């Protein structure tokens, strides 16, 4: 059996969006007939025996930082090259195998990987799930480093695995073969509990994007509308919310805002079970055109109806406005408020139809089993 080695830097499993993406992609690779070995950092919320049990028959190999500071600094400087390439040598990688690389921005490691590829004959695919612009980096040096690696070093791979049409075009213009996969889910792992509609529960799942505009849109609702909702926010402090709203706006909203600190994945999924709507308002820029929020399919499998700005692949190719979701035209306070009012105005019967359709779309468009033929084609064609 041919093998796929996934080399990734993430908190696996379930420690971040990338970890969930990798886990479901790995399931699709397994169903395509390949043995799967994942070399990754480990999510410390899980003991390793639990991780092994949850991932059978996928093999998970921890990439472990040394306790010796000097050794650790070398590991960081080389992208844990010795450990990662040592794994490939230990498994005696051959020309029948494939290596998928995600979020490893070490030029040293990548160059050594491509050099080893020429010796052993395997094929390498670099995963691109984000394409940030200058304003998304803390320093101009970090931006230039990323542009160099993503725009030059990655071109030495045999193909790019992308998450969006925008990233496809970026690499196809540079002569690269691309294969596109959205965030996937395992719908059989998630059962849906009945939704209640006495109050509509909205969740803003991230502090990124147009958070202030979303908060002000809710604060601008009529009192009778505010009385009909709960607004749940994740990873946002009370002080931050007060900074975004005027005193009167905060006072109007304080009774319906519910804050959630960092949540384990299972707790987040339990929260989705209770939610009616998910609000993600975003402006149009390179980051949002290239990105595909994994929280959209994760919420939809629990019947959460997305209220989202019309930007990127998810509204262009997957969701249907007025069927399984409600689209926001841009990210202005006025347009967000308009979409929220559409949501609040739904009676229970109409809402439940939207919710059922959201679940159906998640099953039909985002379940990893749907993508197995395309994954198999990528691995064979590259």
Tab-separated table of C-alpha atoms in Angstrom:
chain	number	residue	atom	x	y	z
A	1	UNK	CA	0.000	0.000	0.000
A	2	UNK	CA	1.317	3.459	-0.921
A	3	UNK	CA	1.663	5.952	1.902
A	4	UNK	CA	0.921	9.626	2.463
A	5	UNK	CA	3.089	11.429	4.994
A	6	UNK	CA	1.483	14.632	6.287
A	7	UNK	CA	4.105	16.994	7.708
A	8	UNK	CA	2.308	19.749	9.618
A	9	UNK	CA	2.776	22.290	12.392
A	10	UNK	CA	-0.443	22.448	14.415
A	11	UNK	CA	-1.961	21.485	17.762
A	12	UNK	CA	-3.245	18.063	16.769
A	13	UNK	CA	-5.984	17.029	17.272
A	14	UNK	CA	-8.654	19.737	17.574
A	15	UNK	CA	-6.375	22.450	18.901
A	16	UNK	CA	-6.997	24.808	15.981
A	17	UNK	CA	-8.718	25.006	12.596
A	18	UNK	CA	-5.692	23.558	10.780
A	19	UNK	CA	-5.703	20.471	13.012
A	20	UNK	CA	-9.352	19.785	12.138
A	21	UNK	CA	-8.618	20.318	8.439
A	22	UNK	CA	-5.742	17.825	8.592
A	23	UNK	CA	-7.725	15.200	10.475
A	24	UNK	CA	-10.571	15.122	7.967
A	25	UNK	CA	-8.231	15.325	4.973
A	26	UNK	CA	-6.375	12.337	6.453
A	27	UNK	CA	-9.630	10.385	6.633
A	28	UNK	CA	-10.264	11.114	2.948
A	29	UNK	CA	-6.716	10.010	2.069
A	30	UNK	CA	-7.263	6.795	4.033
A	31	UNK	CA	-10.505	6.112	2.160
A	32	UNK	CA	-8.641	6.697	-1.107
A	33	UNK	CA	-6.563	3.632	-0.308
A	34	UNK	CA	-3.400	5.060	1.259
A	35	UNK	CA	-1.736	4.489	4.588
A	36	UNK	CA	-1.539	7.805	6.470
A	37	UNK	CA	1.265	8.977	8.769
A	38	UNK	CA	0.959	12.431	10.367
A	39	UNK	CA	4.038	14.140	11.846
A	40	UNK	CA	2.768	16.994	14.001
A	41	UNK	CA	2.905	18.974	17.211
A	42	UNK	CA	0.513	17.609	19.811
A	43	UNK	CA	-2.462	19.281	21.473
A	44	UNK	CA	-1.579	19.046	25.161
A	45	UNK	CA	-5.257	18.844	26.108
A	46	UNK	CA	-5.081	15.182	25.053
A	47	UNK	CA	-2.766	12.470	26.331
A	48	UNK	CA	-1.017	10.641	23.526
A	49	UNK	CA	-2.679	7.272	24.161
A	50	UNK	CA	-6.052	8.969	23.624
A	51	UNK	CA	-4.785	10.585	20.413
A	52	UNK	CA	-3.588	7.205	19.126
A	53	UNK	CA	-6.922	5.576	19.954
A	54	UNK	CA	-8.977	8.343	18.327
A	55	UNK	CA	-6.923	8.215	15.129
A	56	UNK	CA	-6.762	4.456	14.445
A	57	UNK	CA	-5.782	3.396	11.760
A	58	UNK	CA	-4.012	6.729	11.081
A	59	UNK	CA	-0.512	6.858	12.586
A	60	UNK	CA	0.346	10.036	14.533
A	61	UNK	CA	4.035	10.781	15.164
A	62	UNK	CA	4.709	13.611	17.667
A	63	UNK	CA	7.274	16.249	16.729
A	64	UNK	CA	8.720	16.923	20.171
A	65	UNK	CA	10.774	19.998	21.134
A	66	UNK	CA	13.959	19.155	23.012
A	67	UNK	CA	14.250	20.119	26.670
A	68	UNK	CA	17.837	21.156	25.938
A	69	UNK	CA	17.662	24.853	25.019
A	70	UNK	CA	20.564	24.725	22.541
A	71	UNK	CA	19.070	21.723	20.739
A	72	UNK	CA	15.643	23.354	20.730
A	73	UNK	CA	17.011	26.515	19.113
A	74	UNK	CA	18.540	24.355	16.365
A	75	UNK	CA	15.229	22.560	15.914
A	76	UNK	CA	13.433	25.893	15.523
A	77	UNK	CA	16.034	27.283	13.129
A	78	UNK	CA	15.810	24.227	10.866
A	79	UNK	CA	12.061	23.631	11.084
A	80	UNK	CA	12.680	20.381	13.007
A	81	UNK	CA	14.319	19.135	9.827
A	82	UNK	CA	16.270	16.298	11.390
A	83	UNK	CA	13.173	14.916	13.092
A	84	UNK	CA	10.873	15.299	10.086
A	85	UNK	CA	13.241	13.929	7.440
A	86	UNK	CA	14.402	11.265	9.887
A	87	UNK	CA	10.821	9.991	9.973
A	88	UNK	CA	10.731	9.662	6.171
A	89	UNK	CA	14.035	7.762	6.209
A	90	UNK	CA	12.866	5.532	9.052
A	91	UNK	CA	9.812	4.552	7.020
A	92	UNK	CA	12.019	4.051	3.933
A	93	UNK	CA	9.954	6.365	1.781
A	94	UNK	CA	9.761	5.389	-1.907
A	95	UNK	CA	8.636	6.815	-5.247
A	96	UNK	CA	5.158	5.359	-4.586
A	97	UNK	CA	4.652	7.621	-1.568
A	98	UNK	CA	3.483	11.226	-1.205
A	99	UNK	CA	4.409	13.992	1.257
A	100	UNK	CA	1.906	16.739	2.113
A	101	UNK	CA	3.335	19.806	3.858
A	102	UNK	CA	1.214	22.305	5.822
A	103	UNK	CA	2.210	25.477	7.667
A	104	UNK	CA	5.935	24.708	7.684
A	105	UNK	CA	7.519	28.007	6.688
A	106	UNK	CA	11.150	26.994	7.264
A	107	UNK	CA	13.148	27.532	4.082
A	108	UNK	CA	15.885	25.273	5.451
A	109	UNK	CA	13.490	22.360	5.984
A	110	UNK	CA	11.747	22.822	2.641
A	111	UNK	CA	14.982	22.951	0.666
A	112	UNK	CA	16.231	19.814	2.420
A	113	UNK	CA	12.894	18.090	1.772
A	114	UNK	CA	13.015	18.904	-1.946
A	115	UNK	CA	16.623	17.738	-2.100
A	116	UNK	CA	15.673	14.447	-0.448
A	117	UNK	CA	12.707	14.114	-2.834
A	118	UNK	CA	15.081	14.076	-5.825
A	119	UNK	CA	17.021	11.236	-4.205
A	120	UNK	CA	14.086	9.085	-3.100
A	121	UNK	CA	11.636	9.881	-5.909
A	122	UNK	CA	8.510	10.622	-3.872
A	123	UNK	CA	6.182	13.525	-4.712
A	124	UNK	CA	5.551	16.587	-2.547
A	125	UNK	CA	2.383	18.687	-2.275
A	126	UNK	CA	2.408	21.957	-0.320
A	127	UNK	CA	-0.851	22.956	1.357
A	128	UNK	CA	-1.983	26.579	1.217
A	129	UNK	CA	-5.002	27.365	3.378
A	130	UNK	CA	-4.311	31.080	3.846
A	131	UNK	CA	-2.802	33.838	1.721
A	132	UNK	CA	-2.154	36.811	3.961
A	133	UNK	CA	-1.323	40.315	2.766
A	134	UNK	CA	1.120	42.861	4.183
A	135	UNK	CA	-1.260	44.245	6.809
A	136	UNK	CA	-1.795	40.767	8.265
A	137	UNK	CA	1.831	40.400	9.429
A	138	UNK	CA	3.337	41.957	12.568
A	139	UNK	CA	6.455	43.161	10.722
A	140	UNK	CA	7.505	43.819	7.141
A	141	UNK	CA	10.280	41.239	7.610
A	142	UNK	CA	7.745	38.519	8.418
A	143	UNK	CA	5.716	39.515	5.375
A	144	UNK	CA	8.721	39.366	3.051
A	145	UNK	CA	9.733	35.990	4.468
A	146	UNK	CA	6.264	34.567	3.846
A	147	UNK	CA	6.097	35.984	0.315
A	148	UNK	CA	9.470	34.419	-0.475
A	149	UNK	CA	8.540	30.976	0.850
A	150	UNK	CA	5.003	30.874	-0.536
A	151	UNK	CA	5.801	32.605	-3.820
A	152	UNK	CA	9.206	31.060	-4.555
A	153	UNK	CA	10.198	28.089	-2.386
A	154	UNK	CA	6.802	26.344	-2.665
A	155	UNK	CA	7.222	26.365	-6.454
A	156	UNK	CA	9.704	23.511	-6.035
A	157	UNK	CA	6.860	21.234	-4.942
A	158	UNK	CA	5.025	19.021	-7.426
A	159	UNK	CA	1.633	20.608	-6.703
A	160	UNK	CA	-0.303	22.902	-4.383
A	161	UNK	CA	-3.264	21.819	-2.281
A	162	UNK	CA	-5.378	24.948	-1.898
A	163	UNK	CA	-8.515	25.907	-0.030
A	164	UNK	CA	-9.894	28.509	-2.458
A	165	UNK	CA	-10.135	29.613	-6.039
A	166	UNK	CA	-8.136	32.734	-5.197
A	167	UNK	CA	-5.152	30.638	-4.078
A	168	UNK	CA	-5.560	28.430	-7.169
A	169	UNK	CA	-5.185	31.450	-9.427
A	170	UNK	CA	-2.164	32.690	-7.462
A	171	UNK	CA	-0.284	29.448	-8.098
A	172	UNK	CA	-1.632	28.588	-11.528
A	173	UNK	CA	-0.259	31.949	-12.664
A	174	UNK	CA	3.124	30.660	-11.497
A	175	UNK	CA	2.829	27.429	-13.461
A	176	UNK	CA	1.814	25.147	-10.590
A	177	UNK	CA	-0.748	22.346	-10.625
A	178	UNK	CA	-3.384	22.980	-7.945
A	179	UNK	CA	-6.004	20.854	-6.206
A	180	UNK	CA	-8.712	22.542	-4.155
A	181	UNK	CA	-10.428	21.186	-1.042
A	182	UNK	CA	-12.660	23.107	1.400
A	183	UNK	CA	-12.644	22.466	5.151
A	184	UNK	CA	-14.166	19.014	5.552
A	185	UNK	CA	-16.174	17.405	8.330
A	186	UNK	CA	-17.158	13.917	9.376
A	187	UNK	CA	-20.928	14.179	9.477
A	188	UNK	CA	-21.299	10.760	11.105
A	189	UNK	CA	-19.516	12.072	14.211
A	190	UNK	CA	-22.109	14.810	14.795
A	191	UNK	CA	-25.729	14.162	15.711
A	192	UNK	CA	-28.169	17.060	15.682
A	193	UNK	CA	-30.290	17.933	18.726
A	194	UNK	CA	-33.601	19.761	18.224
A	195	UNK	CA	-33.280	23.545	18.016
A	196	UNK	CA	-35.262	25.860	20.270
A	197	UNK	CA	-36.609	29.150	18.938
A	198	UNK	CA	-37.984	30.956	22.002
A	199	UNK	CA	-34.944	33.211	21.684
A	200	UNK	CA	-32.686	33.180	18.666
A	201	UNK	CA	-29.118	32.467	19.753
A	202	UNK	CA	-26.436	34.098	17.628
A	203	UNK	CA	-22.730	33.313	17.884
A	204	UNK	CA	-19.818	35.419	16.700
A	205	UNK	CA	-17.178	32.666	16.740
A	206	UNK	CA	-14.044	34.765	16.339
A	207	UNK	CA	-12.581	38.109	17.335
A	208	UNK	CA	-11.195	38.500	13.819
A	209	UNK	CA	-12.922	40.174	10.887
A	210	UNK	CA	-15.351	43.079	11.296
A	211	UNK	CA	-16.074	42.559	14.982
A	212	UNK	CA	-16.859	46.174	15.876
A	213	UNK	CA	-19.308	46.486	12.974
A	214	UNK	CA	-21.037	43.258	14.029
A	215	UNK	CA	-21.381	44.432	17.632
A	216	UNK	CA	-22.708	47.834	16.581
A	217	UNK	CA	-25.209	46.173	14.237
A	218	UNK	CA	-26.683	44.197	17.127
A	219	UNK	CA	-26.593	47.251	19.397
A	220	UNK	CA	-28.570	49.164	16.760
A	221	UNK	CA	-31.544	46.793	16.882
A	222	UNK	CA	-34.842	47.871	18.409
A	223	UNK	CA	-35.443	46.979	22.059
A	224	UNK	CA	-38.093	44.436	21.078
A	225	UNK	CA	-35.591	42.772	18.717
A	226	UNK	CA	-32.852	42.669	21.357
A	227	UNK	CA	-35.287	41.045	23.767
A	228	UNK	CA	-35.656	38.147	21.280
A	229	UNK	CA	-31.961	37.225	21.069
A	230	UNK	CA	-28.851	36.028	22.861
A	231	UNK	CA	-25.451	37.007	21.505
A	232	UNK	CA	-22.621	34.582	22.266
A	233	UNK	CA	-19.009	35.649	21.708
A	234	UNK	CA	-15.879	33.495	21.829
A	235	UNK	CA	-12.458	34.692	22.909
A	236	UNK	CA	-13.518	38.315	23.449
A	237	UNK	CA	-13.195	40.142	26.765
A	238	UNK	CA	-15.788	42.419	28.338
A	239	UNK	CA	-13.240	45.258	28.200
A	240	UNK	CA	-12.771	44.775	24.450
A	241	UNK	CA	-16.526	44.914	23.876
A	242	UNK	CA	-16.785	48.111	25.922
A	243	UNK	CA	-14.038	49.569	23.744
A	244	UNK	CA	-16.017	48.845	20.595
A	245	UNK	CA	-19.369	50.197	21.824
A	246	UNK	CA	-20.540	53.456	23.334
A	247	UNK	CA	-21.720	53.363	26.943
A	248	UNK	CA	-25.377	53.444	25.905
A	249	UNK	CA	-24.842	50.714	23.278
A	250	UNK	CA	-23.146	48.463	25.815
A	251	UNK	CA	-25.883	49.018	28.381
A	252	UNK	CA	-28.515	48.019	25.797
A	253	UNK	CA	-26.634	44.819	24.964
A	254	UNK	CA	-25.185	43.785	28.335
A	255	UNK	CA	-28.214	41.705	29.272
A	256	UNK	CA	-28.058	39.503	26.168
A	257	UNK	CA	-24.289	39.155	25.631
A	258	UNK	CA	-22.779	35.864	26.837
A	259	UNK	CA	-18.977	35.576	26.781
A	260	UNK	CA	-17.041	32.340	26.353
A	261	UNK	CA	-13.337	31.973	27.075
A	262	UNK	CA	-11.084	29.597	25.162
A	263	UNK	CA	-13.063	26.374	24.780
A	264	UNK	CA	-11.991	22.802	24.199
A	265	UNK	CA	-13.248	21.461	20.888
A	266	UNK	CA	-15.901	19.258	22.487
A	267	UNK	CA	-17.221	22.229	24.480
A	268	UNK	CA	-17.348	24.363	21.326
A	269	UNK	CA	-19.341	21.679	19.524
A	270	UNK	CA	-21.736	21.474	22.477
A	271	UNK	CA	-22.208	25.236	22.177
A	272	UNK	CA	-22.953	24.929	18.441
A	273	UNK	CA	-25.721	22.471	19.335
A	274	UNK	CA	-27.505	25.325	21.134
A	275	UNK	CA	-26.956	28.057	18.537
A	276	UNK	CA	-29.404	29.172	15.858
A	277	UNK	CA	-27.197	31.504	13.792
A	278	UNK	CA	-23.490	32.151	13.224
A	279	UNK	CA	-22.442	35.679	12.173
A	280	UNK	CA	-19.237	36.269	10.195
A	281	UNK	CA	-18.963	39.710	8.603
A	282	UNK	CA	-15.806	40.375	6.552
A	283	UNK	CA	-14.522	43.038	4.241
A	284	UNK	CA	-13.192	42.111	0.798
A	285	UNK	CA	-9.408	41.796	0.766
A	286	UNK	CA	-6.782	39.226	-0.183
A	287	UNK	CA	-7.050	37.438	3.169
A	288	UNK	CA	-10.820	36.987	3.027
A	289	UNK	CA	-10.877	36.076	-0.662
A	290	UNK	CA	-8.257	33.383	-0.058
A	291	UNK	CA	-9.511	32.035	3.271
A	292	UNK	CA	-12.395	29.621	3.956
A	293	UNK	CA	-13.594	29.723	7.608
A	294	UNK	CA	-13.768	26.157	8.904
A	295	UNK	CA	-16.338	27.282	11.467
A	296	UNK	CA	-18.927	27.540	8.689
A	297	UNK	CA	-19.203	23.785	7.930
A	298	UNK	CA	-18.529	22.938	11.594
A	299	UNK	CA	-21.540	24.978	12.627
A	300	UNK	CA	-23.787	23.916	9.739
A	301	UNK	CA	-23.523	20.226	10.614
A	302	UNK	CA	-25.270	21.215	13.869
A	303	UNK	CA	-27.966	23.110	12.003
A	304	UNK	CA	-26.464	26.538	12.725
A	305	UNK	CA	-27.490	28.923	9.944
A	306	UNK	CA	-24.620	31.112	8.662
A	307	UNK	CA	-25.191	34.862	8.396
A	308	UNK	CA	-22.099	35.741	6.392
A	309	UNK	CA	-20.613	38.375	4.127
A	310	UNK	CA	-20.689	37.449	0.464
A	311	UNK	CA	-16.938	37.026	-0.015
A	312	UNK	CA	-14.850	33.977	-0.891
A	313	UNK	CA	-15.581	30.453	-2.009
A	314	UNK	CA	-18.128	29.484	0.639
A	315	UNK	CA	-20.775	31.949	-0.550
A	316	UNK	CA	-19.735	31.635	-4.200
A	317	UNK	CA	-19.807	27.855	-4.527
A	318	UNK	CA	-21.311	26.173	-1.464
A	319	UNK	CA	-23.988	28.135	0.413
A	320	UNK	CA	-27.315	29.335	-1.008
A	321	UNK	CA	-28.678	32.653	0.225
A	322	UNK	CA	-32.251	32.221	1.452
A	323	UNK	CA	-31.928	28.415	1.575
A	324	UNK	CA	-29.286	27.378	4.097
A	325	UNK	CA	-27.837	30.799	4.940
A	326	UNK	CA	-28.326	34.550	4.856
A	327	UNK	CA	-25.797	36.689	3.003
A	328	UNK	CA	-24.547	40.095	4.100
A	329	UNK	CA	-23.816	42.585	1.314
A	330	UNK	CA	-20.384	43.782	2.455
A	331	UNK	CA	-19.588	44.390	6.113
A	332	UNK	CA	-21.121	47.757	6.993
A	333	UNK	CA	-23.110	48.134	10.199
A	334	UNK	CA	-26.244	48.823	8.184
A	335	UNK	CA	-25.932	45.728	5.991
A	336	UNK	CA	-25.078	43.466	8.932
A	337	UNK	CA	-28.083	44.789	10.830
A	338	UNK	CA	-30.284	44.176	7.789
A	339	UNK	CA	-29.192	40.528	7.609
A	340	UNK	CA	-29.620	40.027	11.362
A	341	UNK	CA	-33.143	41.437	11.121
A	342	UNK	CA	-33.902	38.954	8.331
A	343	UNK	CA	-32.805	36.204	10.701
A	344	UNK	CA	-34.868	37.475	13.642
A	345	UNK	CA	-37.945	37.869	11.434
A	346	UNK	CA	-38.059	34.154	10.577
A	347	UNK	CA	-40.857	32.299	12.309
A	348	UNK	CA	-40.066	28.937	13.899
A	349	UNK	CA	-41.164	26.905	10.872
A	350	UNK	CA	-39.088	28.942	8.429
A	351	UNK	CA	-36.068	28.899	10.731
A	352	UNK	CA	-36.186	25.127	11.146
A	353	UNK	CA	-36.281	24.753	7.373
A	354	UNK	CA	-33.119	26.873	7.082
A	355	UNK	CA	-31.509	24.856	9.856
A	356	UNK	CA	-32.353	21.521	8.224
A	357	UNK	CA	-30.997	22.815	4.919
A	358	UNK	CA	-27.771	23.935	6.601
A	359	UNK	CA	-27.281	20.424	7.976
A	360	UNK	CA	-28.080	18.946	4.561
A	361	UNK	CA	-25.551	21.197	2.814
A	362	UNK	CA	-22.878	20.215	5.341
A	363	UNK	CA	-23.534	16.536	4.696
A	364	UNK	CA	-23.663	16.848	0.912
A	365	UNK	CA	-20.881	19.366	0.290
A	366	UNK	CA	-18.422	19.192	3.187
A	367	UNK	CA	-18.361	15.587	4.403
A	368	UNK	CA	-14.899	14.160	3.702
A	369	UNK	CA	-16.425	11.115	1.984
A	370	UNK	CA	-17.703	13.371	-0.790
A	371	UNK	CA	-14.124	14.429	-1.550
A	372	UNK	CA	-12.466	11.009	-1.632
A	373	UNK	CA	-12.509	10.702	-5.473
A	374	UNK	CA	-10.844	14.123	-5.865
A	375	UNK	CA	-8.271	13.309	-3.187
A	376	UNK	CA	-7.480	10.019	-4.916
A	377	UNK	CA	-7.113	11.802	-8.243
A	378	UNK	CA	-4.704	14.343	-6.765
A	379	UNK	CA	-2.502	11.660	-5.222
A	380	UNK	CA	-2.404	9.615	-8.417
A	381	UNK	CA	-1.952	12.509	-10.855
A	382	UNK	CA	0.733	14.498	-9.047
